[in-house]
Amino acid sequence: AVWELNAKNETVFFLHNKLLPQFMVQSFSFSDFHDVLRENTHPDICNKLIPMINSNYIRNLTESDSFQGRILVEGSYQALRCVITPSFEKNGQVNIAYITLQNIQEQINEKEEVKKSKQELDRYLQAVSCGIIQYKRLSKELIFANDIALKILGYSSIEEMQNDNFNGIVNTILPEDAEIMRKRAKELKEDGDVVELEYRVMHPDGTIITCFGNLRLLCKDEEEPIIQSSMIDITERRKTGKLYRELTEVLNGAHLGLWYFILDEGEPRFIIDSVTADLVGCSEKISPEKAFKYWFSRVDPDFKTHVDECVEKMRRGEFAEVTYTYHHPTRGEITVRCGGFRNKSYSGAGLMIRGYHQDITDFSKRISEEKEKEQSERESLQSIASIYRTMHILDLENQSFEERSACSSIHDYVEAHSEEELQNIMEGALSLRFIGSHLEAALKFSNLNTIKERMEGET
């Protein structure tokens, strides 16, 4: 939302009001707007905004100011950032200022989700009895290392680790991975910041193991910050885990999700992975029965018959694919390619169909745009071909022209009329085809008396 504050007539004018659609009135007096703020904003922002909606405050502004607060949007308070900016006149006075409000609730929610993910990772590491070491960030003094960490890193005691020239990075970590770890550690700025990483450790007997874990900054407010390193040995699981992660990354990158239907008596069951859940626009934890209803209800009605025919082919054991329009709850209309086949090895009740959903909206738009461009170019070429029957090279200095591939009728017509007559004929023809400002522009463009001056230095 963008508001204009006018100190002269003490009014608030809404320039942009997407944030607060309930304000139908575009203009308020200062006093009326104070009441509006009290009804729609949290006290923490109301108490800051009301003093700003004041003529003396506006005239005394010397620079922009900003703060955060909360405002009532669709029945709930959401976080926003408020910035007030003065508009200086030529004499340096300020009579108008602008207040900009930006909803930052979504950004805060994203940070909370990241924080939640980090907490879940911590709980996972603790659940699998992970190794943990702690050291002081500046002095590199080793504070703590549990038995699991010592075993993973190839030491028999914390003293042995300390005496092995410990400087924050354990010496048994392979050099190239240690360098990456040093760079990632520099990303830790605030108390609780976490970075995740995978690295390799070489034991004294030459055995190399692979670790996964994180670095966390602790006690930011203390005189000596502490870094905690948590780790687990994933050597045996790395091969299958890496393949799974790579497959997941590929599927995510291609916007392609995997699913399967169980078709039996009663409601069909639609079991989906995280990518398909995101594509469909529902929670991954939704029940299979509800997932099917949710998905099919958002398939565009014009495509439901095609989808049914595709599923019927799959039931018969054929591979089938269909492209349809889907109404996503947050992204709007998207284009989806769906394909699959019957899983003949399934031995449960009913039958199983395995398949994939792929978001091809961008690809579909690109193809459509290319087709439109190609059609436009074809029409332009056709138009040019139908217009140009001859070419004249005009010598404006000698008032003569050279004619190439001219139709004899045009040649004879030009020869039979004076320049003034030709100008009048041209103006008459244009008057039949254009009106208003368009006619004025066409007449100006076709004026033979000014063409030399207008084309000087031009192609």
GROMACS .gro file of C-alpha atoms in nm, residues 1-5 12-17 20 23 33 37 41 49 53 71 82 97-101:
model
   25
    1ALA     CA    1   0.000   0.000   0.000
    2VAL     CA    2   0.122   0.354  -0.083
    3TRP     CA    3  -0.028   0.661   0.087
    4GLU     CA    4   0.032   1.028   0.009
    5LEU     CA    5   0.023   1.258   0.312
   12VAL     CA    6  -0.435   1.107   0.322
   13PHE     CA    7  -0.470   0.986  -0.036
   14PHE     CA    8  -0.434   0.617  -0.131
   15LEU     CA    9  -0.213   0.584  -0.441
   16HIS     CA   10  -0.201   0.203  -0.426
   17ASN     CA   11  -0.423  -0.005  -0.202
   20LEU     CA   12  -0.597  -0.306   0.239
   23PHE     CA   13  -1.058   0.074   0.238
   33PHE     CA   14  -0.755   0.829   0.915
   37LEU     CA   15  -0.564   0.308   1.189
   41THR     CA   16  -0.372  -0.188   1.297
   49LEU     CA   17   0.185   0.574   1.260
   53ILE     CA   18  -0.008   1.157   1.021
   71ILE     CA   19  -0.180  -0.478   1.047
   82CYS     CA   20   0.649   0.070   0.704
   97ALA     CA   21   0.532   1.264   0.235
   98TYR     CA   22   0.471   0.909   0.123
   99ILE     CA   23   0.409   0.607   0.344
  100THR     CA   24   0.478   0.264   0.193
  101LEU     CA   25   0.351  -0.051   0.364
   0.00000   0.00000   0.00000
